[in-house]
Amino acid sequence: NAGVTQTPKFRVLKTGQSMTLLCAQDMNHEYMYWYRQDPGMGLRLIHYSVGEGTTAKGEVPDGYNVSRLKKQNFLLGLESAAPSQTSVYFCATLRGNTDTQYFGPGTRLTVL
Amino acid sequence: DAKTTQPNSMESNEEEPVHLPCNHSTISGTDYIHWYRQLPSQGPEYVIHGLTSNVNNRMASLAIAEDRKSSTLILHRATLRDAAVYYCILSRSGQGGSEKLVFGKGTKLTVNP
């Protein structure tokens, strides 16, 4: 069981470039989440999904898009990267009617 | 979402117990109290959660005040591996809804050898 995996682990972008972060899980969990964590800060929720084909906005959704075409994958897209999006991005999953979120190892993104 | 208040940092010595406090004076009757921790350069990991009664697991104990306006995470014997940022979070979990966890800045625990 790989649990929650994130691809890539590191990435450097130039302002205006686009990219997609992939979160994959093999636990058959319904709910998936994307968070960002800035230095010295707690995690902030970007977008989340309560099931295949559904997505919803979190507290800091601007500049990001997401898709959940397959239950096991949750994609986070940056259409036009900005330096303010330099951060560590964490994906998490949760099985319905349970209380525990499982986090991936994170993707460290730098936008120059 | 109901807010929690935690000290920014705490220190402990190895092999000693650690009591990490959390205030949540605006907690509602359906809010569960969750604790997660984040080791350096890793994603957060679940520690423990509870509703009203004190809870124990292999990692820690959770003591919840009778009025539920505060709680304490107890690490019975701190090890160097317990050095992490500890987050106290409220969530209306267990109901199959969209369980968004709102993370604050947490408490950074330093464990001295």
PDB file of N, CA and C in Angstrom, chain B residues 10-78:
ATOM      1  N   MET B  10       6.564  25.074  22.912  1.00  0.00           N
ATOM      2  CA  MET B  10       6.782  24.462  24.214  1.00  0.00           C
ATOM      3  C   MET B  10       8.058  23.640  24.155  1.00  0.00           C
ATOM      4  N   GLU B  11       8.656  23.445  25.325  1.00  0.00           N
ATOM      5  CA  GLU B  11       9.863  22.620  25.412  1.00  0.00           C
ATOM      6  C   GLU B  11       9.651  21.512  26.430  1.00  0.00           C
ATOM      7  N   SER B  12      10.313  20.412  26.176  1.00  0.00           N
ATOM      8  CA  SER B  12      10.246  19.297  27.105  1.00  0.00           C
ATOM      9  C   SER B  12      11.592  18.592  27.104  1.00  0.00           C
ATOM     10  N   ASN B  13      11.793  17.788  28.127  1.00  0.00           N
ATOM     11  CA  ASN B  13      12.986  16.948  28.169  1.00  0.00           C
ATOM     12  C   ASN B  13      12.603  15.523  27.794  1.00  0.00           C
ATOM     13  N   GLU B  14      13.539  14.842  27.179  1.00  0.00           N
ATOM     14  CA  GLU B  14      13.313  13.463  26.788  1.00  0.00           C
ATOM     15  C   GLU B  14      12.924  12.629  28.001  1.00  0.00           C
ATOM     16  N   GLU B  15      12.028  11.691  27.784  1.00  0.00           N
ATOM     17  CA  GLU B  15      11.550  10.756  28.800  1.00  0.00           C
ATOM     18  C   GLU B  15      10.553  11.390  29.781  1.00  0.00           C
ATOM     19  N   GLU B  16      10.300  12.664  29.674  1.00  0.00           N
ATOM     20  CA  GLU B  16       9.333  13.304  30.570  1.00  0.00           C
ATOM     21  C   GLU B  16       7.977  13.454  29.885  1.00  0.00           C
ATOM     22  N   PRO B  17       6.892  13.553  30.679  1.00  0.00           N
ATOM     23  CA  PRO B  17       5.571  13.761  30.062  1.00  0.00           C
ATOM     24  C   PRO B  17       5.438  15.186  29.535  1.00  0.00           C
ATOM     25  N   VAL B  18       4.615  15.333  28.518  1.00  0.00           N
ATOM     26  CA  VAL B  18       4.349  16.642  27.912  1.00  0.00           C
ATOM     27  C   VAL B  18       2.841  16.852  27.864  1.00  0.00           C
ATOM     28  N   HIS B  19       2.419  18.032  28.281  1.00  0.00           N
ATOM     29  CA  HIS B  19       0.998  18.391  28.236  1.00  0.00           C
ATOM     30  C   HIS B  19       0.845  19.581  27.294  1.00  0.00           C
ATOM     31  N   LEU B  20       0.208  19.353  26.178  1.00  0.00           N
ATOM     32  CA  LEU B  20       0.007  20.408  25.170  1.00  0.00           C
ATOM     33  C   LEU B  20      -1.429  20.912  25.271  1.00  0.00           C
ATOM     34  N   PRO B  21      -1.607  22.193  25.647  1.00  0.00           N
ATOM     35  CA  PRO B  21      -2.966  22.689  25.848  1.00  0.00           C
ATOM     36  C   PRO B  21      -3.595  23.263  24.575  1.00  0.00           C
ATOM     37  N   CYS B  22      -4.916  23.272  24.574  1.00  0.00           N
ATOM     38  CA  CYS B  22      -5.660  23.870  23.471  1.00  0.00           C
ATOM     39  C   CYS B  22      -6.957  24.457  24.030  1.00  0.00           C
ATOM     40  N   ASN B  23      -7.219  25.711  23.709  1.00  0.00           N
ATOM     41  CA  ASN B  23      -8.484  26.337  24.087  1.00  0.00           C
ATOM     42  C   ASN B  23      -9.417  26.415  22.890  1.00  0.00           C
ATOM     43  N   HIS B  24     -10.663  26.075  23.118  1.00  0.00           N
ATOM     44  CA  HIS B  24     -11.674  26.136  22.043  1.00  0.00           C
ATOM     45  C   HIS B  24     -12.994  26.533  22.682  1.00  0.00           C
ATOM     46  N   SER B  25     -13.064  27.771  23.114  1.00  0.00           N
ATOM     47  CA  SER B  25     -14.201  28.242  23.909  1.00  0.00           C
ATOM     48  C   SER B  25     -15.495  28.329  23.102  1.00  0.00           C
ATOM     49  N   THR B  26     -15.406  28.385  21.764  1.00  0.00           N
ATOM     50  CA  THR B  26     -16.618  28.494  20.938  1.00  0.00           C
ATOM     51  C   THR B  26     -17.015  27.154  20.333  1.00  0.00           C
ATOM     52  N   ILE B  27     -16.537  26.083  20.892  1.00  0.00           N
ATOM     53  CA  ILE B  27     -16.824  24.744  20.363  1.00  0.00           C
ATOM     54  C   ILE B  27     -18.329  24.476  20.423  1.00  0.00           C
ATOM     55  N   SER B  28     -18.836  23.816  19.379  1.00  0.00           N
ATOM     56  CA  SER B  28     -20.252  23.474  19.372  1.00  0.00           C
ATOM     57  C   SER B  28     -20.422  22.018  19.811  1.00  0.00           C
ATOM     58  N   GLY B  29     -21.655  21.650  20.087  1.00  0.00           N
ATOM     59  CA  GLY B  29     -21.915  20.315  20.618  1.00  0.00           C
ATOM     60  C   GLY B  29     -21.536  19.184  19.697  1.00  0.00           C
ATOM     61  N   THR B  30     -21.461  19.458  18.385  1.00  0.00           N
ATOM     62  CA  THR B  30     -21.156  18.397  17.431  1.00  0.00           C
ATOM     63  C   THR B  30     -19.705  18.402  16.966  1.00  0.00           C
ATOM     64  N   ASP B  31     -18.898  19.302  17.508  1.00  0.00           N
ATOM     65  CA  ASP B  31     -17.494  19.383  17.096  1.00  0.00           C
ATOM     66  C   ASP B  31     -16.656  18.327  17.812  1.00  0.00           C
ATOM     67  N   TYR B  32     -15.904  17.570  17.019  1.00  0.00           N
ATOM     68  CA  TYR B  32     -14.891  16.683  17.562  1.00  0.00           C
ATOM     69  C   TYR B  32     -13.579  17.466  17.694  1.00  0.00           C
ATOM     70  N   ILE B  33     -12.759  17.066  18.642  1.00  0.00           N
ATOM     71  CA  ILE B  33     -11.443  17.661  18.842  1.00  0.00           C
ATOM     72  C   ILE B  33     -10.407  16.708  18.269  1.00  0.00           C
ATOM     73  N   HIS B  34      -9.668  17.204  17.270  1.00  0.00           N
ATOM     74  CA  HIS B  34      -8.653  16.397  16.617  1.00  0.00           C
ATOM     75  C   HIS B  34      -7.275  16.951  16.936  1.00  0.00           C
ATOM     76  N   TRP B  35      -6.310  16.068  16.999  1.00  0.00           N
ATOM     77  CA  TRP B  35      -4.909  16.473  17.075  1.00  0.00           C
ATOM     78  C   TRP B  35      -4.131  15.797  15.957  1.00  0.00           C
ATOM     79  N   TYR B  36      -3.376  16.616  15.259  1.00  0.00           N
ATOM     80  CA  TYR B  36      -2.440  16.140  14.249  1.00  0.00           C
ATOM     81  C   TYR B  36      -1.062  16.678  14.628  1.00  0.00           C
ATOM     82  N   ARG B  37      -0.031  16.030  14.093  1.00  0.00           N
ATOM     83  CA  ARG B  37       1.302  16.576  14.282  1.00  0.00           C
ATOM     84  C   ARG B  37       2.049  16.523  12.963  1.00  0.00           C
ATOM     85  N   GLN B  38       3.000  17.419  12.832  1.00  0.00           N
ATOM     86  CA  GLN B  38       3.776  17.490  11.600  1.00  0.00           C
ATOM     87  C   GLN B  38       5.256  17.470  11.945  1.00  0.00           C
ATOM     88  N   LEU B  39       5.893  16.375  11.603  1.00  0.00           N
ATOM     89  CA  LEU B  39       7.343  16.268  11.796  1.00  0.00           C
ATOM     90  C   LEU B  39       8.036  17.106  10.723  1.00  0.00           C
ATOM     91  N   PRO B  40       9.271  17.511  10.968  1.00  0.00           N
ATOM     92  CA  PRO B  40       9.987  18.349   9.997  1.00  0.00           C
ATOM     93  C   PRO B  40      10.013  17.729   8.600  1.00  0.00           C
ATOM     94  N   SER B  41       9.675  18.530   7.613  1.00  0.00           N
ATOM     95  CA  SER B  41       9.714  18.146   6.199  1.00  0.00           C
ATOM     96  C   SER B  41       8.783  16.985   5.860  1.00  0.00           C
ATOM     97  N   GLN B  42       7.725  16.802   6.629  1.00  0.00           N
ATOM     98  CA  GLN B  42       6.752  15.752   6.335  1.00  0.00           C
ATOM     99  C   GLN B  42       5.344  16.336   6.336  1.00  0.00           C
ATOM    100  N   GLY B  43       4.408  15.547   5.817  1.00  0.00           N
ATOM    101  CA  GLY B  43       3.016  15.938   5.897  1.00  0.00           C
ATOM    102  C   GLY B  43       2.474  15.671   7.290  1.00  0.00           C
ATOM    103  N   PRO B  44       1.385  16.319   7.657  1.00  0.00           N
ATOM    104  CA  PRO B  44       0.784  16.075   8.977  1.00  0.00           C
ATOM    105  C   PRO B  44       0.363  14.620   9.133  1.00  0.00           C
ATOM    106  N   GLU B  45       0.351  14.150  10.376  1.00  0.00           N
ATOM    107  CA  GLU B  45      -0.154  12.809  10.654  1.00  0.00           C
ATOM    108  C   GLU B  45      -1.120  12.871  11.834  1.00  0.00           C
ATOM    109  N   TYR B  46      -2.131  12.037  11.755  1.00  0.00           N
ATOM    110  CA  TYR B  46      -3.159  11.979  12.792  1.00  0.00           C
ATOM    111  C   TYR B  46      -2.569  11.483  14.100  1.00  0.00           C
ATOM    112  N   VAL B  47      -2.993  12.104  15.199  1.00  0.00           N
ATOM    113  CA  VAL B  47      -2.542  11.641  16.523  1.00  0.00           C
ATOM    114  C   VAL B  47      -3.705  11.018  17.280  1.00  0.00           C
ATOM    115  N   ILE B  48      -4.770  11.796  17.467  1.00  0.00           N
ATOM    116  CA  ILE B  48      -5.870  11.325  18.302  1.00  0.00           C
ATOM    117  C   ILE B  48      -7.055  12.250  18.114  1.00  0.00           C
ATOM    118  N   HIS B  49      -8.246  11.801  18.463  1.00  0.00           N
ATOM    119  CA  HIS B  49      -9.400  12.692  18.469  1.00  0.00           C
ATOM    120  C   HIS B  49     -10.405  12.209  19.510  1.00  0.00           C
ATOM    121  N   GLY B  50     -11.302  13.122  19.888  1.00  0.00           N
ATOM    122  CA  GLY B  50     -12.331  12.763  20.854  1.00  0.00           C
ATOM    123  C   GLY B  50     -13.487  13.745  20.814  1.00  0.00           C
ATOM    124  N   LEU B  51     -14.564  13.392  21.507  1.00  0.00           N
ATOM    125  CA  LEU B  51     -15.754  14.243  21.539  1.00  0.00           C
ATOM    126  C   LEU B  51     -15.993  14.777  22.948  1.00  0.00           C
ATOM    127  N   THR B  52     -16.198  13.885  23.890  1.00  0.00           N
ATOM    128  CA  THR B  52     -16.450  14.320  25.263  1.00  0.00           C
ATOM    129  C   THR B  52     -15.572  13.598  26.277  1.00  0.00           C
ATOM    130  N   SER B  53     -15.381  12.321  26.060  1.00  0.00           N
ATOM    131  CA  SER B  53     -14.625  11.530  27.033  1.00  0.00           C
ATOM    132  C   SER B  53     -13.137  11.564  26.713  1.00  0.00           C
ATOM    133  N   ASN B  54     -12.343  11.334  27.739  1.00  0.00           N
ATOM    134  CA  ASN B  54     -10.904  11.228  27.534  1.00  0.00           C
ATOM    135  C   ASN B  54     -10.610  10.004  26.670  1.00  0.00           C
ATOM    136  N   VAL B  55      -9.566  10.112  25.863  1.00  0.00           N
ATOM    137  CA  VAL B  55      -9.236   9.067  24.902  1.00  0.00           C
ATOM    138  C   VAL B  55      -7.770   8.698  25.034  1.00  0.00           C
ATOM    139  N   ASN B  56      -7.482   7.430  24.832  1.00  0.00           N
ATOM    140  CA  ASN B  56      -6.096   6.965  24.837  1.00  0.00           C
ATOM    141  C   ASN B  56      -5.834   6.141  23.587  1.00  0.00           C
ATOM    142  N   ASN B  57      -4.649   6.285  23.027  1.00  0.00           N
ATOM    143  CA  ASN B  57      -4.192   5.354  21.997  1.00  0.00           C
ATOM    144  C   ASN B  57      -2.698   5.155  22.183  1.00  0.00           C
ATOM    145  N   ARG B  58      -2.088   4.435  21.243  1.00  0.00           N
ATOM    146  CA  ARG B  58      -0.681   4.075  21.432  1.00  0.00           C
ATOM    147  C   ARG B  58       0.241   5.286  21.352  1.00  0.00           C
ATOM    148  N   MET B  59      -0.245   6.367  20.742  1.00  0.00           N
ATOM    149  CA  MET B  59       0.603   7.548  20.573  1.00  0.00           C
ATOM    150  C   MET B  59       0.472   8.515  21.733  1.00  0.00           C
ATOM    151  N   ALA B  60      -0.767   8.703  22.227  1.00  0.00           N
ATOM    152  CA  ALA B  60      -0.984   9.781  23.186  1.00  0.00           C
ATOM    153  C   ALA B  60      -2.307   9.589  23.910  1.00  0.00           C
ATOM    154  N   SER B  61      -2.579  10.528  24.823  1.00  0.00           N
ATOM    155  CA  SER B  61      -3.873  10.609  25.494  1.00  0.00           C
ATOM    156  C   SER B  61      -4.450  11.982  25.259  1.00  0.00           C
ATOM    157  N   LEU B  62      -5.766  12.055  25.236  1.00  0.00           N
ATOM    158  CA  LEU B  62      -6.468  13.320  25.069  1.00  0.00           C
ATOM    159  C   LEU B  62      -7.382  13.504  26.270  1.00  0.00           C
ATOM    160  N   ALA B  63      -7.146  14.593  26.994  1.00  0.00           N
ATOM    161  CA  ALA B  63      -7.974  14.925  28.144  1.00  0.00           C
ATOM    162  C   ALA B  63      -8.849  16.110  27.750  1.00  0.00           C
ATOM    163  N   ILE B  64     -10.156  15.947  27.876  1.00  0.00           N
ATOM    164  CA  ILE B  64     -11.116  16.978  27.465  1.00  0.00           C
ATOM    165  C   ILE B  64     -11.801  17.519  28.702  1.00  0.00           C
ATOM    166  N   ALA B  65     -11.820  18.839  28.841  1.00  0.00           N
ATOM    167  CA  ALA B  65     -12.471  19.467  29.981  1.00  0.00           C
ATOM    168  C   ALA B  65     -13.965  19.155  29.988  1.00  0.00           C
ATOM    169  N   GLU B  66     -14.540  19.200  31.168  1.00  0.00           N
ATOM    170  CA  GLU B  66     -15.952  18.848  31.297  1.00  0.00           C
ATOM    171  C   GLU B  66     -16.844  19.763  30.471  1.00  0.00           C
ATOM    172  N   ASP B  67     -16.497  21.049  30.387  1.00  0.00           N
ATOM    173  CA  ASP B  67     -17.292  21.992  29.576  1.00  0.00           C
ATOM    174  C   ASP B  67     -16.852  21.993  28.114  1.00  0.00           C
ATOM    175  N   ARG B  68     -15.869  21.203  27.785  1.00  0.00           N
ATOM    176  CA  ARG B  68     -15.347  21.029  26.415  1.00  0.00           C
ATOM    177  C   ARG B  68     -14.722  22.294  25.835  1.00  0.00           C
ATOM    178  N   LYS B  69     -14.459  23.278  26.651  1.00  0.00           N
ATOM    179  CA  LYS B  69     -13.888  24.515  26.128  1.00  0.00           C
ATOM    180  C   LYS B  69     -12.365  24.446  26.074  1.00  0.00           C
ATOM    181  N   SER B  70     -11.804  23.382  26.516  1.00  0.00           N
ATOM    182  CA  SER B  70     -10.353  23.201  26.405  1.00  0.00           C
ATOM    183  C   SER B  70     -10.038  21.712  26.418  1.00  0.00           C
ATOM    184  N   SER B  71      -8.847  21.413  25.923  1.00  0.00           N
ATOM    185  CA  SER B  71      -8.384  20.023  25.938  1.00  0.00           C
ATOM    186  C   SER B  71      -6.866  20.017  26.049  1.00  0.00           C
ATOM    187  N   THR B  72      -6.334  18.856  26.392  1.00  0.00           N
ATOM    188  CA  THR B  72      -4.890  18.717  26.551  1.00  0.00           C
ATOM    189  C   THR B  72      -4.430  17.421  25.905  1.00  0.00           C
ATOM    190  N   LEU B  73      -3.447  17.536  25.038  1.00  0.00           N
ATOM    191  CA  LEU B  73      -2.813  16.354  24.468  1.00  0.00           C
ATOM    192  C   LEU B  73      -1.666  15.955  25.379  1.00  0.00           C
ATOM    193  N   ILE B  74      -1.629  14.706  25.766  1.00  0.00           N
ATOM    194  CA  ILE B  74      -0.605  14.234  26.703  1.00  0.00           C
ATOM    195  C   ILE B  74       0.273  13.194  26.016  1.00  0.00           C
ATOM    196  N   LEU B  75       1.557  13.520  25.954  1.00  0.00           N
ATOM    197  CA  LEU B  75       2.552  12.537  25.520  1.00  0.00           C
ATOM    198  C   LEU B  75       3.200  12.021  26.801  1.00  0.00           C
ATOM    199  N   HIS B  76       3.087  10.748  27.070  1.00  0.00           N
ATOM    200  CA  HIS B  76       3.452  10.251  28.388  1.00  0.00           C
ATOM    201  C   HIS B  76       4.961  10.236  28.630  1.00  0.00           C
ATOM    202  N   ARG B  77       5.716   9.939  27.603  1.00  0.00           N
ATOM    203  CA  ARG B  77       7.177   9.966  27.716  1.00  0.00           C
ATOM    204  C   ARG B  77       7.726  10.493  26.403  1.00  0.00           C
ATOM    205  N   ALA B  78       8.087  11.751  26.399  1.00  0.00           N
ATOM    206  CA  ALA B  78       8.535  12.374  25.159  1.00  0.00           C
ATOM    207  C   ALA B  78       9.836  11.750  24.674  1.00  0.00           C
TER     208      ALA B  78
END
